[in-house]
């Protein structure tokens, strides 16, 4: 039978070495909230979305509607976006995470949806107004290779965001594939 005895003040835990202290400080900086996280948190809310999709350059877009909810997770470090919409007239749900990595100094995002079972991963830069440019990729179900995309985000006002995605077209040149307009609900 073991009995725990109280630790006296003279039996303090050993002090960390300078190396251990430096490691602790590095992890604290990696997890600290900054202005990028504060800007991201201002995007939390509920939105109506309009999705325009192009199958080829010059083709008319298909237009779908949906709803998005954004909320912060992990103490304000990560944004969760949940989407319910139609794509090509079919029911569609999707979920993305986004954040700012203090270590790399880059914004990042992931996306999963009901049109596949894979993961899109992207990384990029954003300015203080929320204008962003990301580069990302996902596994193409037709070629089984990676599809690379460039994505931009701009805010036309405090409640309206426009997300645009560009992919290589059949001729190898960048083509405008998708545009989603988010309008924040009151």
PDB file of N, CA, C and O in Angstrom, residues 40-102:
ATOM      1  N   UNK A  40      -9.592  36.487 -38.768  1.00  0.00           N
ATOM      2  CA  UNK A  40     -10.348  35.294 -39.140  1.00  0.00           C
ATOM      3  C   UNK A  40     -11.633  35.206 -38.310  1.00  0.00           C
ATOM      4  O   UNK A  40     -12.700  34.886 -38.852  1.00  0.00           O
ATOM      5  N   UNK A  41     -11.548  35.492 -37.027  1.00  0.00           N
ATOM      6  CA  UNK A  41     -12.714  35.396 -36.138  1.00  0.00           C
ATOM      7  C   UNK A  41     -13.823  36.349 -36.569  1.00  0.00           C
ATOM      8  O   UNK A  41     -15.010  36.050 -36.375  1.00  0.00           O
ATOM      9  N   UNK A  42     -13.474  37.476 -37.179  1.00  0.00           N
ATOM     10  CA  UNK A  42     -14.493  38.421 -37.651  1.00  0.00           C
ATOM     11  C   UNK A  42     -15.316  37.840 -38.797  1.00  0.00           C
ATOM     12  O   UNK A  42     -16.382  38.354 -39.124  1.00  0.00           O
ATOM     13  N   UNK A  43     -14.855  36.759 -39.413  1.00  0.00           N
ATOM     14  CA  UNK A  43     -15.586  36.121 -40.508  1.00  0.00           C
ATOM     15  C   UNK A  43     -16.615  35.106 -40.010  1.00  0.00           C
ATOM     16  O   UNK A  43     -17.378  34.559 -40.812  1.00  0.00           O
ATOM     17  N   UNK A  44     -16.633  34.849 -38.710  1.00  0.00           N
ATOM     18  CA  UNK A  44     -17.602  33.896 -38.156  1.00  0.00           C
ATOM     19  C   UNK A  44     -19.011  34.428 -38.398  1.00  0.00           C
ATOM     20  O   UNK A  44     -19.250  35.631 -38.413  1.00  0.00           O
ATOM     21  N   UNK A  45     -19.944  33.513 -38.635  1.00  0.00           N
ATOM     22  CA  UNK A  45     -21.337  33.898 -38.842  1.00  0.00           C
ATOM     23  C   UNK A  45     -22.020  32.962 -39.817  1.00  0.00           C
ATOM     24  O   UNK A  45     -21.483  31.942 -40.228  1.00  0.00           O
ATOM     25  N   UNK A  46     -23.227  33.365 -40.189  1.00  0.00           N
ATOM     26  CA  UNK A  46     -24.023  32.588 -41.135  1.00  0.00           C
ATOM     27  C   UNK A  46     -24.109  33.367 -42.443  1.00  0.00           C
ATOM     28  O   UNK A  46     -24.270  34.590 -42.427  1.00  0.00           O
ATOM     29  N   UNK A  47     -24.012  32.649 -43.564  1.00  0.00           N
ATOM     30  CA  UNK A  47     -23.987  33.269 -44.881  1.00  0.00           C
ATOM     31  C   UNK A  47     -24.924  32.548 -45.835  1.00  0.00           C
ATOM     32  O   UNK A  47     -25.087  31.334 -45.745  1.00  0.00           O
ATOM     33  N   UNK A  48     -25.498  33.301 -46.778  1.00  0.00           N
ATOM     34  CA  UNK A  48     -26.123  32.730 -47.971  1.00  0.00           C
ATOM     35  C   UNK A  48     -25.049  32.750 -49.036  1.00  0.00           C
ATOM     36  O   UNK A  48     -24.265  33.715 -49.123  1.00  0.00           O
ATOM     37  N   UNK A  49     -24.980  31.678 -49.843  1.00  0.00           N
ATOM     38  CA  UNK A  49     -23.960  31.634 -50.890  1.00  0.00           C
ATOM     39  C   UNK A  49     -24.593  31.391 -52.262  1.00  0.00           C
ATOM     40  O   UNK A  49     -25.619  30.733 -52.370  1.00  0.00           O
ATOM     41  N   UNK A  50     -23.946  31.962 -53.271  1.00  0.00           N
ATOM     42  CA  UNK A  50     -24.271  31.694 -54.665  1.00  0.00           C
ATOM     43  C   UNK A  50     -23.014  31.116 -55.293  1.00  0.00           C
ATOM     44  O   UNK A  50     -21.933  31.711 -55.196  1.00  0.00           O
ATOM     45  N   UNK A  51     -23.148  29.941 -55.902  1.00  0.00           N
ATOM     46  CA  UNK A  51     -22.010  29.221 -56.483  1.00  0.00           C
ATOM     47  C   UNK A  51     -22.153  29.227 -58.007  1.00  0.00           C
ATOM     48  O   UNK A  51     -23.164  28.758 -58.535  1.00  0.00           O
ATOM     49  N   UNK A  52     -21.139  29.764 -58.679  1.00  0.00           N
ATOM     50  CA  UNK A  52     -21.086  29.700 -60.140  1.00  0.00           C
ATOM     51  C   UNK A  52     -19.955  28.743 -60.503  1.00  0.00           C
ATOM     52  O   UNK A  52     -18.846  28.887 -59.994  1.00  0.00           O
ATOM     53  N   UNK A  53     -20.244  27.772 -61.384  1.00  0.00           N
ATOM     54  CA  UNK A  53     -19.241  26.787 -61.800  1.00  0.00           C
ATOM     55  C   UNK A  53     -19.158  26.755 -63.319  1.00  0.00           C
ATOM     56  O   UNK A  53     -20.195  26.767 -64.001  1.00  0.00           O
ATOM     57  N   UNK A  54     -17.928  26.693 -63.833  1.00  0.00           N
ATOM     58  CA  UNK A  54     -17.697  26.625 -65.271  1.00  0.00           C
ATOM     59  C   UNK A  54     -17.042  25.290 -65.608  1.00  0.00           C
ATOM     60  O   UNK A  54     -16.074  24.889 -64.966  1.00  0.00           O
ATOM     61  N   UNK A  55     -17.531  24.613 -66.648  1.00  0.00           N
ATOM     62  CA  UNK A  55     -16.955  23.340 -67.066  1.00  0.00           C
ATOM     63  C   UNK A  55     -15.885  23.521 -68.133  1.00  0.00           C
ATOM     64  O   UNK A  55     -15.065  22.631 -68.333  1.00  0.00           O
ATOM     65  N   UNK A  56     -15.903  24.679 -68.806  1.00  0.00           N
ATOM     66  CA  UNK A  56     -14.913  24.962 -69.847  1.00  0.00           C
ATOM     67  C   UNK A  56     -14.836  26.472 -70.049  1.00  0.00           C
ATOM     68  O   UNK A  56     -15.822  27.175 -69.782  1.00  0.00           O
ATOM     69  N   UNK A  57     -13.700  26.974 -70.509  1.00  0.00           N
ATOM     70  CA  UNK A  57     -13.605  28.413 -70.781  1.00  0.00           C
ATOM     71  C   UNK A  57     -14.671  28.832 -71.794  1.00  0.00           C
ATOM     72  O   UNK A  57     -14.906  28.152 -72.794  1.00  0.00           O
ATOM     73  N   UNK A  58     -15.355  29.928 -71.497  1.00  0.00           N
ATOM     74  CA  UNK A  58     -16.384  30.438 -72.391  1.00  0.00           C
ATOM     75  C   UNK A  58     -17.743  29.788 -72.235  1.00  0.00           C
ATOM     76  O   UNK A  58     -18.731  30.274 -72.786  1.00  0.00           O
ATOM     77  N   UNK A  59     -17.830  28.684 -71.513  1.00  0.00           N
ATOM     78  CA  UNK A  59     -19.122  28.016 -71.295  1.00  0.00           C
ATOM     79  C   UNK A  59     -19.925  28.825 -70.283  1.00  0.00           C
ATOM     80  O   UNK A  59     -19.359  29.474 -69.408  1.00  0.00           O
ATOM     81  N   UNK A  60     -21.253  28.766 -70.382  1.00  0.00           N
ATOM     82  CA  UNK A  60     -22.051  29.463 -69.372  1.00  0.00           C
ATOM     83  C   UNK A  60     -21.918  28.740 -68.022  1.00  0.00           C
ATOM     84  O   UNK A  60     -21.770  27.516 -67.991  1.00  0.00           O
ATOM     85  N   UNK A  61     -21.960  29.493 -66.916  1.00  0.00           N
ATOM     86  CA  UNK A  61     -21.837  28.828 -65.611  1.00  0.00           C
ATOM     87  C   UNK A  61     -23.133  28.161 -65.186  1.00  0.00           C
ATOM     88  O   UNK A  61     -24.214  28.571 -65.587  1.00  0.00           O
ATOM     89  N   UNK A  62     -23.007  27.106 -64.388  1.00  0.00           N
ATOM     90  CA  UNK A  62     -24.164  26.604 -63.658  1.00  0.00           C
ATOM     91  C   UNK A  62     -24.201  27.418 -62.376  1.00  0.00           C
ATOM     92  O   UNK A  62     -23.151  27.804 -61.837  1.00  0.00           O
ATOM     93  N   UNK A  63     -25.396  27.683 -61.885  1.00  0.00           N
ATOM     94  CA  UNK A  63     -25.547  28.527 -60.699  1.00  0.00           C
ATOM     95  C   UNK A  63     -26.337  27.742 -59.665  1.00  0.00           C
ATOM     96  O   UNK A  63     -27.411  27.214 -59.959  1.00  0.00           O
ATOM     97  N   UNK A  64     -25.771  27.650 -58.472  1.00  0.00           N
ATOM     98  CA  UNK A  64     -26.410  26.948 -57.361  1.00  0.00           C
ATOM     99  C   UNK A  64     -26.438  27.867 -56.143  1.00  0.00           C
ATOM    100  O   UNK A  64     -25.721  28.867 -56.079  1.00  0.00           O
ATOM    101  N   UNK A  65     -27.257  27.501 -55.173  1.00  0.00           N
ATOM    102  CA  UNK A  65     -27.428  28.286 -53.946  1.00  0.00           C
ATOM    103  C   UNK A  65     -27.131  27.411 -52.733  1.00  0.00           C
ATOM    104  O   UNK A  65     -27.217  26.193 -52.809  1.00  0.00           O
ATOM    105  N   UNK A  66     -26.819  28.068 -51.620  1.00  0.00           N
ATOM    106  CA  UNK A  66     -26.594  27.320 -50.395  1.00  0.00           C
ATOM    107  C   UNK A  66     -26.459  28.214 -49.187  1.00  0.00           C
ATOM    108  O   UNK A  66     -26.687  29.427 -49.255  1.00  0.00           O
ATOM    109  N   UNK A  67     -26.077  27.574 -48.104  1.00  0.00           N
ATOM    110  CA  UNK A  67     -25.896  28.263 -46.823  1.00  0.00           C
ATOM    111  C   UNK A  67     -24.586  27.791 -46.200  1.00  0.00           C
ATOM    112  O   UNK A  67     -24.209  26.637 -46.347  1.00  0.00           O
ATOM    113  N   UNK A  68     -23.929  28.698 -45.493  1.00  0.00           N
ATOM    114  CA  UNK A  68     -22.660  28.403 -44.833  1.00  0.00           C
ATOM    115  C   UNK A  68     -22.719  28.923 -43.403  1.00  0.00           C
ATOM    116  O   UNK A  68     -23.269  30.000 -43.145  1.00  0.00           O
ATOM    117  N   UNK A  69     -22.149  28.156 -42.507  1.00  0.00           N
ATOM    118  CA  UNK A  69     -21.942  28.607 -41.126  1.00  0.00           C
ATOM    119  C   UNK A  69     -20.457  28.528 -40.838  1.00  0.00           C
ATOM    120  O   UNK A  69     -19.811  27.519 -41.132  1.00  0.00           O
ATOM    121  N   UNK A  70     -19.907  29.611 -40.283  1.00  0.00           N
ATOM    122  CA  UNK A  70     -18.498  29.652 -39.891  1.00  0.00           C
ATOM    123  C   UNK A  70     -18.413  29.939 -38.398  1.00  0.00           C
ATOM    124  O   UNK A  70     -19.093  30.824 -37.894  1.00  0.00           O
ATOM    125  N   UNK A  71     -17.544  29.175 -37.730  1.00  0.00           N
ATOM    126  CA  UNK A  71     -17.320  29.423 -36.295  1.00  0.00           C
ATOM    127  C   UNK A  71     -15.886  29.065 -35.937  1.00  0.00           C
ATOM    128  O   UNK A  71     -15.248  28.244 -36.594  1.00  0.00           O
ATOM    129  N   UNK A  72     -15.401  29.705 -34.895  1.00  0.00           N
ATOM    130  CA  UNK A  72     -14.033  29.487 -34.445  1.00  0.00           C
ATOM    131  C   UNK A  72     -13.977  28.292 -33.496  1.00  0.00           C
ATOM    132  O   UNK A  72     -14.892  28.060 -32.717  1.00  0.00           O
ATOM    133  N   UNK A  73     -12.864  27.557 -33.596  1.00  0.00           N
ATOM    134  CA  UNK A  73     -12.587  26.398 -32.746  1.00  0.00           C
ATOM    135  C   UNK A  73     -11.229  26.582 -32.077  1.00  0.00           C
ATOM    136  O   UNK A  73     -10.461  27.470 -32.443  1.00  0.00           O
ATOM    137  N   UNK A  74     -10.917  25.690 -31.168  1.00  0.00           N
ATOM    138  CA  UNK A  74      -9.604  25.613 -30.517  1.00  0.00           C
ATOM    139  C   UNK A  74      -9.172  26.961 -29.937  1.00  0.00           C
ATOM    140  O   UNK A  74      -8.056  27.422 -30.142  1.00  0.00           O
ATOM    141  N   UNK A  75     -10.108  27.581 -29.215  1.00  0.00           N
ATOM    142  CA  UNK A  75      -9.781  28.829 -28.531  1.00  0.00           C
ATOM    143  C   UNK A  75      -9.484  29.982 -29.472  1.00  0.00           C
ATOM    144  O   UNK A  75      -8.731  30.887 -29.130  1.00  0.00           O
ATOM    145  N   UNK A  76     -10.080  29.970 -30.670  1.00  0.00           N
ATOM    146  CA  UNK A  76      -9.884  31.063 -31.619  1.00  0.00           C
ATOM    147  C   UNK A  76      -8.737  30.856 -32.586  1.00  0.00           C
ATOM    148  O   UNK A  76      -8.339  31.782 -33.283  1.00  0.00           O
ATOM    149  N   UNK A  77      -8.223  29.647 -32.688  1.00  0.00           N
ATOM    150  CA  UNK A  77      -7.079  29.369 -33.566  1.00  0.00           C
ATOM    151  C   UNK A  77      -7.468  28.854 -34.941  1.00  0.00           C
ATOM    152  O   UNK A  77      -6.707  28.977 -35.894  1.00  0.00           O
ATOM    153  N   UNK A  78      -8.644  28.242 -35.067  1.00  0.00           N
ATOM    154  CA  UNK A  78      -9.049  27.584 -36.310  1.00  0.00           C
ATOM    155  C   UNK A  78     -10.502  27.921 -36.614  1.00  0.00           C
ATOM    156  O   UNK A  78     -11.340  27.931 -35.718  1.00  0.00           O
ATOM    157  N   UNK A  79     -10.782  28.179 -37.896  1.00  0.00           N
ATOM    158  CA  UNK A  79     -12.152  28.451 -38.357  1.00  0.00           C
ATOM    159  C   UNK A  79     -12.716  27.180 -38.987  1.00  0.00           C
ATOM    160  O   UNK A  79     -12.057  26.544 -39.825  1.00  0.00           O
ATOM    161  N   UNK A  80     -13.926  26.821 -38.581  1.00  0.00           N
ATOM    162  CA  UNK A  80     -14.664  25.718 -39.193  1.00  0.00           C
ATOM    163  C   UNK A  80     -15.726  26.319 -40.094  1.00  0.00           C
ATOM    164  O   UNK A  80     -16.479  27.200 -39.671  1.00  0.00           O
ATOM    165  N   UNK A  81     -15.788  25.858 -41.344  1.00  0.00           N
ATOM    166  CA  UNK A  81     -16.840  26.270 -42.273  1.00  0.00           C
ATOM    167  C   UNK A  81     -17.638  25.039 -42.658  1.00  0.00           C
ATOM    168  O   UNK A  81     -17.078  24.045 -43.112  1.00  0.00           O
ATOM    169  N   UNK A  82     -18.960  25.112 -42.466  1.00  0.00           N
ATOM    170  CA  UNK A  82     -19.858  24.032 -42.853  1.00  0.00           C
ATOM    171  C   UNK A  82     -20.816  24.563 -43.907  1.00  0.00           C
ATOM    172  O   UNK A  82     -21.406  25.625 -43.725  1.00  0.00           O
ATOM    173  N   UNK A  83     -20.940  23.813 -45.013  1.00  0.00           N
ATOM    174  CA  UNK A  83     -21.704  24.269 -46.163  1.00  0.00           C
ATOM    175  C   UNK A  83     -22.780  23.263 -46.528  1.00  0.00           C
ATOM    176  O   UNK A  83     -22.536  22.060 -46.523  1.00  0.00           O
ATOM    177  N   UNK A  84     -23.981  23.760 -46.825  1.00  0.00           N
ATOM    178  CA  UNK A  84     -25.072  22.955 -47.373  1.00  0.00           C
ATOM    179  C   UNK A  84     -25.558  23.686 -48.605  1.00  0.00           C
ATOM    180  O   UNK A  84     -25.928  24.851 -48.529  1.00  0.00           O
ATOM    181  N   UNK A  85     -25.536  23.016 -49.751  1.00  0.00           N
ATOM    182  CA  UNK A  85     -25.892  23.666 -51.004  1.00  0.00           C
ATOM    183  C   UNK A  85     -26.334  22.618 -52.012  1.00  0.00           C
ATOM    184  O   UNK A  85     -26.523  21.448 -51.670  1.00  0.00           O
ATOM    185  N   UNK A  86     -26.477  23.072 -53.245  1.00  0.00           N
ATOM    186  CA  UNK A  86     -26.626  22.163 -54.371  1.00  0.00           C
ATOM    187  C   UNK A  86     -25.452  22.436 -55.299  1.00  0.00           C
ATOM    188  O   UNK A  86     -24.924  23.546 -55.352  1.00  0.00           O
ATOM    189  N   UNK A  87     -25.009  21.409 -56.003  1.00  0.00           N
ATOM    190  CA  UNK A  87     -23.973  21.538 -57.033  1.00  0.00           C
ATOM    191  C   UNK A  87     -24.488  20.778 -58.239  1.00  0.00           C
ATOM    192  O   UNK A  87     -24.729  19.566 -58.143  1.00  0.00           O
ATOM    193  N   UNK A  88     -24.699  21.490 -59.325  1.00  0.00           N
ATOM    194  CA  UNK A  88     -25.259  20.850 -60.507  1.00  0.00           C
ATOM    195  C   UNK A  88     -26.632  20.268 -60.234  1.00  0.00           C
ATOM    196  O   UNK A  88     -27.004  19.252 -60.797  1.00  0.00           O
ATOM    197  N   UNK A  89     -27.371  20.909 -59.321  1.00  0.00           N
ATOM    198  CA  UNK A  89     -28.710  20.443 -58.973  1.00  0.00           C
ATOM    199  C   UNK A  89     -28.751  19.305 -57.972  1.00  0.00           C
ATOM    200  O   UNK A  89     -29.823  18.870 -57.579  1.00  0.00           O
ATOM    201  N   UNK A  90     -27.590  18.814 -57.530  1.00  0.00           N
ATOM    202  CA  UNK A  90     -27.531  17.704 -56.577  1.00  0.00           C
ATOM    203  C   UNK A  90     -27.242  18.238 -55.166  1.00  0.00           C
ATOM    204  O   UNK A  90     -26.501  19.201 -55.011  1.00  0.00           O
ATOM    205  N   UNK A  91     -27.804  17.595 -54.123  1.00  0.00           N
ATOM    206  CA  UNK A  91     -27.487  18.015 -52.758  1.00  0.00           C
ATOM    207  C   UNK A  91     -25.979  17.898 -52.503  1.00  0.00           C
ATOM    208  O   UNK A  91     -25.324  16.975 -52.994  1.00  0.00           O
ATOM    209  N   UNK A  92     -25.454  18.831 -51.751  1.00  0.00           N
ATOM    210  CA  UNK A  92     -24.012  18.929 -51.531  1.00  0.00           C
ATOM    211  C   UNK A  92     -23.770  19.441 -50.123  1.00  0.00           C
ATOM    212  O   UNK A  92     -24.397  20.407 -49.699  1.00  0.00           O
ATOM    213  N   UNK A  93     -22.894  18.778 -49.382  1.00  0.00           N
ATOM    214  CA  UNK A  93     -22.428  19.310 -48.101  1.00  0.00           C
ATOM    215  C   UNK A  93     -20.914  19.276 -48.098  1.00  0.00           C
ATOM    216  O   UNK A  93     -20.285  18.419 -48.723  1.00  0.00           O
ATOM    217  N   UNK A  94     -20.333  20.221 -47.406  1.00  0.00           N
ATOM    218  CA  UNK A  94     -18.881  20.303 -47.327  1.00  0.00           C
ATOM    219  C   UNK A  94     -18.447  20.890 -46.004  1.00  0.00           C
ATOM    220  O   UNK A  94     -19.236  21.533 -45.300  1.00  0.00           O
ATOM    221  N   UNK A  95     -17.185  20.655 -45.679  1.00  0.00           N
ATOM    222  CA  UNK A  95     -16.638  21.148 -44.424  1.00  0.00           C
ATOM    223  C   UNK A  95     -15.174  21.508 -44.633  1.00  0.00           C
ATOM    224  O   UNK A  95     -14.414  20.740 -45.221  1.00  0.00           O
ATOM    225  N   UNK A  96     -14.808  22.679 -44.166  1.00  0.00           N
ATOM    226  CA  UNK A  96     -13.423  23.103 -44.276  1.00  0.00           C
ATOM    227  C   UNK A  96     -12.904  23.656 -42.968  1.00  0.00           C
ATOM    228  O   UNK A  96     -13.665  24.163 -42.142  1.00  0.00           O
ATOM    229  N   UNK A  97     -11.611  23.545 -42.801  1.00  0.00           N
ATOM    230  CA  UNK A  97     -10.915  24.170 -41.678  1.00  0.00           C
ATOM    231  C   UNK A  97      -9.912  25.151 -42.253  1.00  0.00           C
ATOM    232  O   UNK A  97      -9.339  24.910 -43.317  1.00  0.00           O
ATOM    233  N   UNK A  98      -9.698  26.252 -41.560  1.00  0.00           N
ATOM    234  CA  UNK A  98      -8.675  27.201 -41.990  1.00  0.00           C
ATOM    235  C   UNK A  98      -8.043  27.832 -40.766  1.00  0.00           C
ATOM    236  O   UNK A  98      -8.640  27.889 -39.693  1.00  0.00           O
ATOM    237  N   UNK A  99      -6.814  28.291 -40.962  1.00  0.00           N
ATOM    238  CA  UNK A  99      -6.108  28.896 -39.845  1.00  0.00           C
ATOM    239  C   UNK A  99      -4.870  29.634 -40.311  1.00  0.00           C
ATOM    240  O   UNK A  99      -4.607  29.761 -41.508  1.00  0.00           O
ATOM    241  N   UNK A 100      -4.132  30.121 -39.342  1.00  0.00           N
ATOM    242  CA  UNK A 100      -2.852  30.774 -39.592  1.00  0.00           C
ATOM    243  C   UNK A 100      -1.819  30.078 -38.735  1.00  0.00           C
ATOM    244  O   UNK A 100      -1.989  29.944 -37.519  1.00  0.00           O
ATOM    245  N   UNK A 101      -0.752  29.618 -39.359  1.00  0.00           N
ATOM    246  CA  UNK A 101       0.323  28.898 -38.681  1.00  0.00           C
ATOM    247  C   UNK A 101       1.412  29.892 -38.304  1.00  0.00           C
ATOM    248  O   UNK A 101       2.107  30.425 -39.175  1.00  0.00           O
ATOM    249  N   UNK A 102       1.578  30.136 -37.008  1.00  0.00           N
ATOM    250  CA  UNK A 102       2.609  31.063 -36.532  1.00  0.00           C
ATOM    251  C   UNK A 102       4.018  30.596 -36.900  1.00  0.00           C
ATOM    252  O   UNK A 102       4.922  31.412 -37.046  1.00  0.00           O
TER     253      UNK A 102
END
